[in-house]
Coordinates of C-alpha atoms in Angstrom, one line a residue:
M186 CA 0.0 0.0 0.0
A187 CA 2.7 2.4 1.0
Q188 CA 4.9 1.1 -1.9
R189 CA 2.1 1.9 -4.4
R190 CA 1.8 5.4 -3.1
L191 CA 5.5 5.8 -3.2
A192 CA 5.6 4.7 -6.8
I193 CA 3.0 7.3 -7.8
Y194 CA 5.0 10.0 -6.0
V195 CA 8.1 9.0 -8.0
I196 CA 6.1 9.1 -11.3
L197 CA 4.8 12.6 -10.4
I198 CA 8.3 13.9 -9.6
L199 CA 9.8 12.4 -12.8
A200 CA 6.9 13.8 -14.9
L201 CA 7.3 17.3 -13.4
V202 CA 11.1 17.2 -14.0
G203 CA 10.5 16.1 -17.6
G204 CA 7.9 18.8 -18.1
F205 CA 10.3 21.5 -16.8
L206 CA 13.2 20.3 -18.9
S207 CA 11.3 19.6 -22.2
G208 CA 8.3 21.8 -21.9
R209 CA 6.1 19.1 -23.5
A210 CA 2.5 18.9 -22.5
F211 CA 2.6 15.1 -22.3
F212 CA 4.5 15.2 -19.0
Y213 CA 2.1 17.8 -17.5
N214 CA -0.8 15.6 -18.5
I215 CA 0.7 12.7 -16.7
T216 CA 1.2 14.9 -13.6
C217 CA -2.4 16.0 -13.6
V218 CA -3.8 12.5 -14.1
F219 CA -1.8 10.8 -11.3
G220 CA -2.2 13.9 -9.0
G221 CA -5.9 13.7 -9.6
I222 CA -5.9 10.0 -8.8
L223 CA -4.1 10.6 -5.5
L224 CA -6.4 13.4 -4.5
A225 CA -9.6 11.4 -5.4
S226 CA -8.3 8.4 -3.5
L227 CA -7.5 10.5 -0.5
V228 CA -11.0 12.0 -0.5
F229 CA -12.7 8.6 -1.1
S230 CA -10.8 7.0 1.7
W231 CA -11.7 9.7 4.2
A232 CA -15.3 9.6 3.2
S233 CA -15.4 5.8 3.6
I234 CA -14.9 6.0 7.4
N235 CA -17.3 8.9 7.8
W236 CA -21.1 9.2 7.6
L237 CA -21.4 5.8 9.2
N238 CA -23.8 4.8 11.9
I239 CA -22.5 1.8 14.0
G240 CA -24.7 0.3 16.7
R241 CA -24.4 -2.6 19.1
H242 CA -27.3 -4.0 21.0
T243 CA -27.6 -6.5 23.8
L244 CA -30.8 -7.8 25.4
V245 CA -29.2 -8.4 28.8
R246 CA -26.1 -7.0 30.5
R247 CA -25.7 -9.9 32.9
A248 CA -24.8 -13.5 32.2
Q249 CA -23.5 -16.5 34.1
V250 CA -20.5 -18.8 33.4
G251 CA -21.8 -21.5 31.1
Q252 CA -24.4 -19.3 29.4
Y253 CA -24.3 -17.7 26.0
F254 CA -24.1 -14.0 25.6
E255 CA -25.5 -12.6 22.3
E256 CA -24.8 -9.2 20.8
N257 CA -26.3 -7.7 17.7
F258 CA -24.4 -5.3 15.4
A259 CA -25.6 -3.0 12.7
V260 CA -23.7 -0.7 10.3
R261 CA -25.6 1.9 8.2
N262 CA -24.1 3.9 5.3
K263 CA -25.6 7.4 5.6
S264 CA -23.6 9.0 2.7
I265 CA -24.3 9.1 -1.0
I266 CA -20.9 7.5 -1.6
P267 CA -20.8 3.7 -1.5
K268 CA -18.5 1.9 0.9
L269 CA -16.2 -0.6 -0.9
W270 CA -15.2 -2.4 2.3
L271 CA -15.1 -1.8 6.0
E272 CA -12.9 -3.6 8.6
I273 CA -14.5 -3.3 12.1
R274 CA -12.3 -4.4 15.0
D275 CA -13.9 -4.8 18.4
H276 CA -11.6 -4.4 21.4
S277 CA -13.9 -6.0 24.0
D278 CA -12.1 -7.8 26.8
L279 CA -14.8 -10.5 27.2
P280 CA -12.9 -13.8 26.7
G281 CA -13.8 -15.5 23.4
H282 CA -16.0 -12.6 22.2
N283 CA -14.8 -12.4 18.6
S284 CA -17.2 -9.8 17.1
S285 CA -14.8 -8.2 14.6
Q286 CA -16.1 -8.2 11.1
V287 CA -15.2 -7.3 7.5
V288 CA -18.2 -5.6 5.9
P289 CA -18.5 -6.0 2.1
F290 CA -19.7 -3.5 -0.4
M291 CA -22.4 -1.2 0.9
T292 CA -24.6 0.9 -1.3
P293 CA -25.8 4.4 -0.1
G294 CA -28.4 4.1 2.6
S295 CA -27.9 0.3 3.1
T296 CA -27.5 -1.5 6.4
Y297 CA -25.3 -4.5 7.2
R298 CA -26.1 -6.6 10.3
W299 CA -24.5 -9.5 12.1
K300 CA -24.9 -11.4 15.4
V301 CA -22.3 -12.8 17.7
G302 CA -22.9 -15.5 20.4
T303 CA -20.2 -16.0 23.0
L304 CA -19.9 -18.7 25.6
C305 CA -19.1 -17.1 29.0
V306 CA -16.2 -19.0 30.5
R307 CA -14.9 -16.6 33.1
R308 CA -16.6 -14.5 35.8
G309 CA -16.1 -10.8 36.2
Q310 CA -17.0 -7.4 34.8
F311 CA -16.0 -7.0 31.2
T312 CA -16.0 -4.0 28.8
L313 CA -17.7 -4.2 25.4
G314 CA -15.9 -1.9 23.1
P315 CA -14.3 0.4 21.9
M316 CA -14.2 -0.3 18.2
T317 CA -11.9 0.7 15.3
V318 CA -13.3 1.1 11.8
T319 CA -10.8 1.0 8.9
S320 CA -11.4 1.6 5.1
G321 CA -9.6 2.8 2.0
D322 CA -9.8 3.6 -1.6
P323 CA -10.2 1.3 -4.6
F324 CA -6.5 1.5 -5.6
G325 CA -5.2 0.8 -2.2
F326 CA -3.2 4.0 -1.9
Y327 CA -4.7 5.2 1.5
V328 CA -6.2 3.4 4.5
F329 CA -7.8 5.5 7.3
P330 CA -8.8 4.2 10.7
R331 CA -11.5 5.7 12.8
H332 CA -11.7 5.1 16.6
I333 CA -15.2 4.7 18.2
G334 CA -14.7 5.1 21.9
A335 CA -18.2 4.2 23.1
T336 CA -18.2 1.4 25.6
S337 CA -20.6 -0.6 27.8
S338 CA -20.1 -3.4 30.3
I339 CA -21.4 -6.9 31.1
I340 CA -21.2 -8.7 34.4
V341 CA -20.6 -12.5 34.2
Y342 CA -21.7 -14.2 37.4
P343 CA -19.8 -17.3 38.8
I344 CA -20.9 -20.7 37.8
T345 CA -23.1 -22.6 40.3
V346 CA -23.9 -26.3 40.6
P347 CA -27.1 -27.8 42.0
I348 CA -26.9 -29.0 45.6
Y349 CA -29.6 -31.5 46.6
D350 CA -28.8 -31.7 50.3
F351 CA -26.7 -29.6 52.7
A352 CA -26.5 -30.4 56.4
T353 CA -26.9 -27.4 58.7
P354 CA -26.2 -27.2 62.4
T355 CA -29.1 -27.6 64.7
G356 CA -29.7 -26.5 68.3
A357 CA -28.0 -28.6 71.0
L358 CA -30.8 -28.1 73.6
S359 CA -34.2 -29.7 73.4
G360 CA -37.6 -28.1 74.2
G361 CA -38.4 -24.4 74.2
Q362 CA -39.9 -22.3 71.4
A363 CA -38.8 -19.8 68.8
I364 CA -38.2 -16.4 70.2
R365 CA -40.3 -13.8 68.4
R366 CA -39.0 -10.2 68.6
R367 CA -40.5 -7.1 67.0
T368 CA -38.2 -5.1 64.8
F369 CA -38.2 -1.8 63.0
E370 CA -36.7 -3.4 59.9
I371 CA -38.8 -4.8 57.1
T372 CA -38.6 -8.6 57.2
P373 CA -40.6 -11.4 55.4
N374 CA -42.6 -12.0 58.7
A375 CA -45.5 -9.6 59.3
A376 CA -46.7 -9.6 62.9
G377 CA -49.6 -7.2 62.9
I378 CA -50.6 -3.6 62.4
R379 CA -50.3 -0.4 64.6
E380 CA -50.9 3.3 64.2
Y381 CA -48.6 5.3 62.0
A382 CA -45.8 7.1 63.8
P383 CA -43.6 9.9 62.5
G384 CA -40.6 8.4 60.6
D385 CA -42.4 5.3 59.4
S386 CA -41.7 4.4 55.8
L387 CA -44.6 4.8 53.4
N388 CA -44.1 1.3 52.0
R389 CA -45.1 -0.1 55.5
I390 CA -48.6 1.4 55.3
H391 CA -51.3 -1.2 55.3
W392 CA -53.7 0.5 52.9
K393 CA -56.7 -1.9 53.3
S394 CA -56.8 -1.5 57.1
T395 CA -56.2 2.3 56.7
A396 CA -59.3 2.6 54.4
H397 CA -61.4 0.4 56.8
R398 CA -60.6 2.3 60.0
G399 CA -60.1 5.8 58.5
K400 CA -56.6 6.4 59.9
L401 CA -53.1 5.5 58.9
L402 CA -52.0 2.0 60.0
V403 CA -48.6 0.4 59.3
K404 CA -47.5 -3.1 59.4
E405 CA -45.3 -4.5 62.2
F406 CA -42.6 -7.0 61.5
E407 CA -40.8 -9.5 63.7
E408 CA -37.5 -11.2 63.4
D409 CA -37.3 -14.5 61.6
P410 CA -37.7 -17.4 64.0
L411 CA -35.2 -19.4 61.9
G412 CA -31.6 -18.3 62.1
D413 CA -30.1 -16.5 59.2
V414 CA -27.7 -18.4 57.0
W415 CA -24.3 -16.6 56.5
V416 CA -22.0 -17.5 53.7
I417 CA -18.5 -16.2 54.6
L418 CA -15.9 -16.5 51.8
D419 CA -12.2 -16.6 52.5
L420 CA -10.4 -14.7 49.8
S421 CA -7.1 -14.3 51.7
K422 CA -4.1 -14.1 49.4
S423 CA -2.1 -16.3 51.8
S424 CA -4.5 -19.2 51.2
L425 CA -4.5 -18.8 47.4
V426 CA -3.2 -21.7 45.3
E427 CA -3.4 -21.5 41.5
R428 CA -1.6 -22.5 38.3
P429 CA -0.1 -19.7 36.1
S430 CA -2.7 -20.5 33.4
A431 CA -5.5 -19.3 35.7
A432 CA -4.7 -15.6 34.9
T433 CA -5.2 -16.1 31.2
W434 CA -8.1 -18.6 31.4
G435 CA -10.3 -18.2 28.3
A436 CA -12.4 -19.9 25.7
S437 CA -9.5 -21.9 24.2
D438 CA -9.2 -23.7 27.6
V439 CA -12.7 -25.1 27.4
A440 CA -13.0 -25.6 23.7
Y441 CA -13.0 -29.4 23.8
S442 CA -14.7 -29.9 27.2
R443 CA -18.2 -31.3 27.6
S444 CA -18.8 -29.0 30.6
I445 CA -17.4 -25.7 31.7
P446 CA -14.3 -26.4 33.9
L447 CA -13.2 -23.9 36.5
P448 CA -9.9 -22.1 36.2
P449 CA -7.2 -23.9 38.2
S450 CA -7.4 -21.6 41.2
T451 CA -8.6 -22.3 44.8
E452 CA -10.2 -18.8 44.7
E453 CA -12.4 -19.8 41.7
Y454 CA -13.5 -23.1 43.4
A455 CA -14.3 -21.3 46.6
I456 CA -16.4 -18.6 44.8
A457 CA -18.3 -21.4 42.9
A458 CA -18.9 -23.3 46.1
A459 CA -20.1 -20.1 47.9
G460 CA -22.5 -19.3 45.1
S461 CA -23.9 -22.8 45.0
I462 CA -24.5 -22.9 48.8
A463 CA -26.2 -19.5 48.7
Q464 CA -28.4 -20.7 45.8
F465 CA -29.4 -23.8 47.7
F466 CA -30.6 -21.9 50.8
V467 CA -32.3 -19.2 48.8
E468 CA -34.3 -21.9 46.9
K469 CA -35.2 -23.4 50.3
G470 CA -36.7 -20.0 51.3
R471 CA -34.1 -19.2 53.9
S472 CA -32.7 -15.8 54.7
V473 CA -29.1 -15.7 53.4
G474 CA -26.4 -13.2 54.1
F475 CA -22.9 -12.8 52.6
L476 CA -19.5 -11.5 53.9
S477 CA -16.0 -11.4 52.4
Y478 CA -13.0 -9.1 52.0
T479 CA -11.5 -8.4 48.6
P480 CA -9.6 -6.5 50.2
H481 CA -12.5 -4.2 50.9
R482 CA -15.4 -5.5 52.9
N483 CA -18.3 -7.0 50.9
Y484 CA -21.4 -7.2 53.0
V485 CA -24.9 -8.3 51.9
A486 CA -27.5 -8.2 54.6
P487 CA -29.6 -11.4 55.1
D488 CA -32.7 -11.5 52.9
R489 CA -34.7 -13.9 50.8
G490 CA -35.6 -14.2 47.1
D491 CA -33.9 -14.3 43.7
R492 CA -32.8 -10.7 44.0
Q493 CA -30.8 -11.6 47.1
L494 CA -29.0 -14.4 45.2
T495 CA -28.2 -11.8 42.4
D496 CA -26.8 -9.4 45.0
I497 CA -24.6 -12.2 46.5

């Protein structure tokens, strides 16, 4: 490409020298023709990477290891000049997400679409984008890149495995009954209603009883008679054992596996175990909390439901 352009420059210089020395119009005509070709190629190459509309769309921004993440791309030519070719390079850091594409000839106003599906093999937060668009002229004299800095992100949750039974510690003393204590916090256990007091949250108002009695009444809650389940994850660096390949674990490491293997790291195994245990107790309807240090404290207050599992 550079050699072609250099050859044209040499021809232009020789034609100009020949024109000055001989005064013949033939040399000046050659200069005008090749100079016009260079100028037209320069303008065409610049126009090829402009007046473009490039979009990427994802239905979800969250996935889990073992699931497929799909992304849709669309390129629209907004100019009156056709695009001979476009090379679109995606610089996303999601492992195995090969969404780069070579777009063929595009007529004015046309749109080119493609879809990319990627198997998520590593947990974490990843960046989608930026992108680089490259194009050139028909003669291959010039190639211009254009950087598109727009980015978005995707969170890939750790893999979890089904647990069918998990033994939990029970009380050592027999007899007695569950202690029920009233609490100002909102819990899954409603204990009754009382009159509204300044400072009560509006989402605690029991509207049916309020309409029936003609005054504001709020719900009272009590602590769960069952103990909370706490998942405490040890992420201490002193207890970490891993192979060097764990840092670069990607799609190529699971290409020929029937299942999704974990990276060779005790940290990854501990995270998968913690997530699986939390999933087990959430599905049993228990209140689950989470605590770890990474090195900052990560604390999730005990609660129930699928949203709690997502937070953990």
